Amino acid sequence: AQTVTQSQPEMSVQEAETVTLSCTYDTSESDYYLFWYKQPPSRQMILVIRQEAYKQQNATENRFSVNFQKAAKSFSLKISDSQLGDAAMYFCAYRSPGTASKLTFGTGTRLQVTL
Amino acid sequence: GAGVSQSPSNKVTEKGKDVELRCDPISGHTALYWYRQSLGQGLEFLIYFQGNSAPDKSGLPSDRFSAERTGGSVSTLTIQRTQQEDSAVYLCASSQQVGGYNEKLFFGSGTQLSVL
């Protein structure tokens, strides 16, 4: 079974600065999908960014980018030019290909953004 | 509707009672998922529907948990004889297509269940 580990329960960043959230995973599969989700106090999970394992190029979405290291089984999220609205819980998730969205989630990182 | 709607938003019940949680997905979405989020934990998959059938219910923690979906739309998650360990946020998500890299889940705001 796959596991996802987020070793940073909480992180803090100043507005306009850059922060990196860590995620590692364990799998024996060669192809898979990885995701970062944001969960604000409203509880609604919002997809931030996704990456397919066999694509070498790191995914980017505006201020959000990932550093995908397949050999190290690492998938970190970088948030540039942090904004107050980025404050939330961030979850890393894994999914096997060819299946429905039966995601395996990490335990999350709470991100605080300070002035 | 415009988004995935879940009701009730919060539910407090006594141990041993049955509860029903409702999910109204985005119109036209064929896939519907239920996840559970216990305090301080990530989300845990429970079950998913494609249309009205449930190809994968492997995440349901016990036979006290059941779910159904009717008319390819609304789904109800039922927990019988609730226990304190059932206390969690129950999140529902829907998607337009099942599987594939491009499947995108749209989540509701969940039901916070508290079992006293």
CSV table of C-alpha atoms in Angstrom, one decimal:
chain,number,residue,atom,x,y,z
A,1,ALA,CA,0.0,0.0,0.0
A,2,GLN,CA,1.1,3.5,-0.7
A,3,THR,CA,1.9,6.0,2.1
A,4,VAL,CA,2.2,9.7,2.1
A,5,THR,CA,4.2,11.6,4.7
A,6,GLN,CA,4.2,15.3,5.5
A,7,SER,CA,6.7,15.9,8.2
A,8,GLN,CA,5.9,19.6,8.8
A,9,PRO,CA,2.7,20.0,10.9
A,10,GLU,CA,3.0,23.8,10.8
A,11,MET,CA,4.9,26.3,8.7
A,12,SER,CA,4.9,30.1,8.8
A,13,VAL,CA,5.9,32.6,6.0
A,14,GLN,CA,5.8,36.3,5.8
A,15,GLU,CA,3.7,37.9,3.1
A,16,ALA,CA,5.5,38.2,-0.2
A,17,GLU,CA,8.1,35.6,0.8
A,18,THR,CA,8.6,32.1,-0.5
A,19,VAL,CA,7.8,28.9,1.4
A,20,THR,CA,8.3,25.2,0.6
A,21,LEU,CA,6.1,22.5,2.0
A,22,SER,CA,7.6,18.9,2.1
A,23,CYS,CA,6.0,15.7,1.0
A,24,THR,CA,7.5,12.2,0.7
A,25,TYR,CA,5.7,9.0,-0.4
A,26,ASP,CA,6.3,5.4,-0.7
A,27,THR,CA,5.2,3.2,-3.6
A,28,SER,CA,6.3,0.3,-5.7
A,29,GLU,CA,4.5,1.7,-8.8
A,30,SER,CA,6.4,3.3,-11.6
A,31,ASP,CA,3.5,5.6,-12.8
A,32,TYR,CA,1.2,7.5,-10.5
A,33,TYR,CA,-0.3,10.9,-9.9
A,34,LEU,CA,0.6,13.4,-7.2
A,35,PHE,CA,-1.5,16.3,-5.9
A,36,TRP,CA,-1.4,19.2,-3.6
A,37,TYR,CA,-4.7,20.3,-2.1
A,38,LYS,CA,-5.5,23.4,0.0
A,39,GLN,CA,-8.1,23.3,2.7
A,40,PRO,CA,-9.2,26.7,4.1
A,41,PRO,CA,-11.4,27.0,7.2
A,42,SER,CA,-14.5,26.4,5.0
A,43,ARG,CA,-13.3,22.7,4.8
A,44,GLN,CA,-13.7,22.6,1.1
A,45,MET,CA,-10.7,20.9,-0.5
A,46,ILE,CA,-9.3,22.8,-3.5
A,47,LEU,CA,-6.8,21.4,-6.0
A,48,VAL,CA,-3.7,23.5,-6.1
A,49,ILE,CA,-1.4,21.5,-8.5
A,50,ARG,CA,-0.9,18.0,-9.9
A,51,GLN,CA,1.9,16.1,-11.4
A,52,GLU,CA,2.1,12.8,-13.4
A,53,ALA,CA,5.1,10.7,-12.4
A,54,TYR,CA,6.4,9.9,-15.8
A,55,LYS,CA,6.5,13.6,-16.8
A,56,GLN,CA,10.0,14.9,-15.9
A,57,GLN,CA,9.0,18.6,-16.0
A,58,ASN,CA,7.9,20.0,-12.7
A,59,ALA,CA,4.3,21.4,-12.8
A,60,THR,CA,3.6,25.0,-12.2
A,61,GLU,CA,0.4,27.0,-11.6
A,62,ASN,CA,1.0,30.7,-11.3
A,63,ARG,CA,2.7,31.2,-7.9
A,64,PHE,CA,2.7,27.5,-7.1
A,65,SER,CA,5.3,25.1,-8.3
A,66,VAL,CA,6.5,21.6,-7.4
A,67,ASN,CA,9.9,20.0,-7.0
A,68,PHE,CA,9.3,16.4,-8.1
A,69,GLN,CA,12.2,14.1,-7.3
A,70,LYS,CA,11.0,10.6,-8.5
A,71,ALA,CA,14.0,8.7,-7.3
A,72,ALA,CA,13.8,10.2,-3.9
A,73,LYS,CA,10.0,9.9,-3.8
A,74,SER,CA,9.7,13.5,-2.9
A,75,PHE,CA,7.1,16.0,-4.0
A,76,SER,CA,7.5,19.5,-2.4
A,77,LEU,CA,5.3,22.5,-3.0
A,78,LYS,CA,6.8,26.0,-3.4
A,79,ILE,CA,4.6,29.0,-2.9
A,80,SER,CA,6.1,32.2,-4.2
A,81,ASP,CA,5.0,35.8,-3.3
A,82,SER,CA,2.9,34.4,-0.4
A,83,GLN,CA,-0.4,36.1,0.2
A,84,LEU,CA,-2.7,36.2,3.2
A,85,GLY,CA,-5.2,34.1,1.3
A,86,ASP,CA,-2.7,31.3,1.1
A,87,ALA,CA,-3.1,30.6,4.8
A,88,ALA,CA,-4.7,27.1,5.0
A,89,MET,CA,-4.0,23.4,5.5
A,90,TYR,CA,-2.1,21.9,2.6
A,91,PHE,CA,-2.4,18.2,1.9
A,92,CYS,CA,-0.2,16.1,-0.4
A,93,ALA,CA,-2.0,13.2,-2.1
A,94,TYR,CA,-1.1,10.1,-4.2
A,95,ARG,CA,-3.2,8.3,-6.7
A,96,SER,CA,-2.6,5.2,-8.8
A,97,PRO,CA,-3.3,5.6,-12.5
A,98,GLY,CA,-6.1,3.8,-14.3
A,99,THR,CA,-8.3,3.9,-11.3
A,100,ALA,CA,-10.8,6.3,-9.9
A,101,SER,CA,-9.7,9.1,-7.6
A,102,LYS,CA,-9.0,6.9,-4.6
A,103,LEU,CA,-6.5,9.3,-3.1
A,104,THR,CA,-4.1,8.6,-0.3
A,105,PHE,CA,-3.5,11.7,1.7
A,106,GLY,CA,-0.8,12.9,4.0
A,107,THR,CA,-1.6,14.4,7.4
A,108,GLY,CA,-1.3,18.0,6.2
A,109,THR,CA,0.8,21.1,6.9
A,110,ARG,CA,-0.9,24.2,8.4
A,111,LEU,CA,0.5,27.3,6.7
A,112,GLN,CA,0.4,30.6,8.5
A,113,VAL,CA,1.0,33.8,6.5
A,114,THR,CA,2.1,36.8,8.6
A,115,LEU,CA,2.3,40.5,7.7
B,1,GLY,CA,-26.2,23.4,-8.6
B,2,ALA,CA,-23.1,25.5,-8.8
B,3,GLY,CA,-21.1,23.3,-6.5
B,4,VAL,CA,-21.2,20.2,-4.4
B,5,SER,CA,-23.7,20.6,-1.5
B,6,GLN,CA,-23.6,18.6,1.7
B,7,SER,CA,-26.1,18.6,4.5
B,8,PRO,CA,-26.2,19.0,7.4
B,9,SER,CA,-23.2,21.1,7.9
B,10,ASN,CA,-22.9,20.0,11.5
B,11,LYS,CA,-24.5,17.1,13.2
B,12,VAL,CA,-24.4,16.2,16.9
B,13,THR,CA,-25.7,12.8,17.9
B,14,GLU,CA,-25.7,10.4,20.8
B,15,LYS,CA,-23.8,7.2,20.8
B,16,GLY,CA,-25.9,4.4,19.4
B,17,LYS,CA,-28.1,6.6,17.2
B,18,ASP,CA,-28.2,6.3,13.4
B,19,VAL,CA,-27.3,9.3,11.2
B,20,GLU,CA,-27.7,10.1,7.5
B,21,LEU,CA,-25.4,12.4,5.7
B,22,ARG,CA,-26.4,13.8,2.3
B,23,CYS,CA,-24.4,14.9,-0.7
B,24,ASP,CA,-25.8,16.7,-3.8
B,25,PRO,CA,-23.1,16.6,-6.5
B,26,ILE,CA,-22.6,19.0,-9.4
B,27,SER,CA,-25.2,18.4,-12.0
B,28,GLY,CA,-24.0,16.0,-14.7
B,29,HIS,CA,-21.1,14.6,-12.7
B,30,THR,CA,-21.1,10.8,-13.0
B,31,ALA,CA,-18.6,10.0,-10.2
B,32,LEU,CA,-19.2,10.7,-6.5
B,33,TYR,CA,-16.8,10.0,-3.7
B,34,TRP,CA,-17.0,9.9,0.1
B,35,TYR,CA,-14.0,10.7,2.3
B,36,ARG,CA,-13.6,10.9,6.0
B,37,GLN,CA,-11.3,13.3,7.8
B,38,SER,CA,-10.6,12.6,11.4
B,39,LEU,CA,-9.1,15.3,13.7
B,40,GLY,CA,-5.5,16.0,12.8
B,41,GLN,CA,-5.5,13.5,10.0
B,42,GLY,CA,-5.6,13.6,6.2
B,43,LEU,CA,-8.6,12.4,4.2
B,44,GLU,CA,-9.4,8.7,4.1
B,45,PHE,CA,-11.3,7.2,1.2
B,46,LEU,CA,-14.5,5.5,2.0
B,47,ILE,CA,-16.4,4.7,-1.2
B,48,TYR,CA,-17.1,5.9,-4.7
B,49,PHE,CA,-20.0,5.7,-7.1
B,50,GLN,CA,-20.1,5.6,-10.9
B,51,GLY,CA,-23.7,6.4,-11.7
B,52,ASN,CA,-25.7,4.5,-9.1
B,53,SER,CA,-23.3,1.6,-8.6
B,54,ALA,CA,-20.4,1.5,-6.2
B,55,PRO,CA,-17.4,-0.3,-7.8
B,56,ASP,CA,-15.2,0.3,-4.8
B,57,LYS,CA,-16.5,0.4,-1.2
B,58,SER,CA,-13.2,-0.9,0.3
B,59,GLY,CA,-12.8,2.1,2.6
B,60,LEU,CA,-15.9,1.7,4.6
B,61,PRO,CA,-14.6,0.9,8.1
B,62,SER,CA,-17.3,-1.4,9.2
B,63,ASP,CA,-20.7,-2.9,8.3
B,64,ARG,CA,-22.3,0.0,10.3
B,65,PHE,CA,-21.4,2.2,7.3
B,66,SER,CA,-23.4,2.1,4.1
B,67,ALA,CA,-24.1,4.4,1.2
B,68,GLU,CA,-26.4,4.7,-1.7
B,69,ARG,CA,-26.9,6.9,-4.7
B,70,THR,CA,-30.1,7.3,-6.5
B,71,GLY,CA,-30.9,8.7,-10.0
B,72,GLY,CA,-27.2,9.2,-10.6
B,73,SER,CA,-27.4,12.3,-8.4
B,74,VAL,CA,-27.9,12.6,-4.6
B,75,SER,CA,-26.0,10.2,-2.3
B,76,THR,CA,-26.6,9.4,1.3
B,77,LEU,CA,-24.0,8.0,3.7
B,78,THR,CA,-25.6,6.2,6.6
B,79,ILE,CA,-23.9,5.3,9.9
B,80,GLN,CA,-25.8,3.0,12.1
B,81,ARG,CA,-25.3,2.7,15.9
B,82,THR,CA,-22.8,5.5,15.9
B,83,GLN,CA,-19.7,5.3,18.0
B,84,GLN,CA,-17.4,8.1,19.4
B,85,GLU,CA,-14.7,7.1,16.9
B,86,ASP,CA,-17.0,7.9,14.1
B,87,SER,CA,-16.6,11.6,15.0
B,88,ALA,CA,-15.0,13.3,12.0
B,89,VAL,CA,-15.7,15.5,9.0
B,90,TYR,CA,-17.3,13.6,6.1
B,91,LEU,CA,-16.4,15.1,2.8
B,92,CYS,CA,-18.1,14.4,-0.5
B,93,ALA,CA,-16.6,15.1,-4.0
B,94,SER,CA,-17.9,14.7,-7.5
B,95,SER,CA,-16.2,14.6,-10.9
B,96,GLN,CA,-17.3,14.6,-14.5
B,97,GLN,CA,-15.4,11.5,-15.5
B,98,VAL,CA,-13.9,8.6,-13.6
B,99,GLY,CA,-10.2,7.8,-13.9
B,100,GLY,CA,-7.4,9.3,-16.0
B,101,TYR,CA,-5.0,12.1,-15.2
B,102,ASN,CA,-7.6,14.7,-16.0
B,103,GLU,CA,-10.2,13.6,-13.5
B,104,LYS,CA,-10.7,16.6,-11.2
B,105,LEU,CA,-12.5,16.3,-8.0
B,106,PHE,CA,-14.8,19.1,-6.7
B,107,PHE,CA,-15.4,18.9,-3.0
B,108,GLY,CA,-18.2,20.0,-0.8
B,109,SER,CA,-17.7,21.7,2.6
B,110,GLY,CA,-18.4,18.5,4.5
B,111,THR,CA,-20.5,17.4,7.4
B,112,GLN,CA,-18.9,17.7,10.9
B,113,LEU,CA,-20.2,14.7,12.8
B,114,SER,CA,-19.8,14.7,16.6
B,115,VAL,CA,-20.9,11.6,18.5
B,116,LEU,CA,-21.3,12.2,22.3
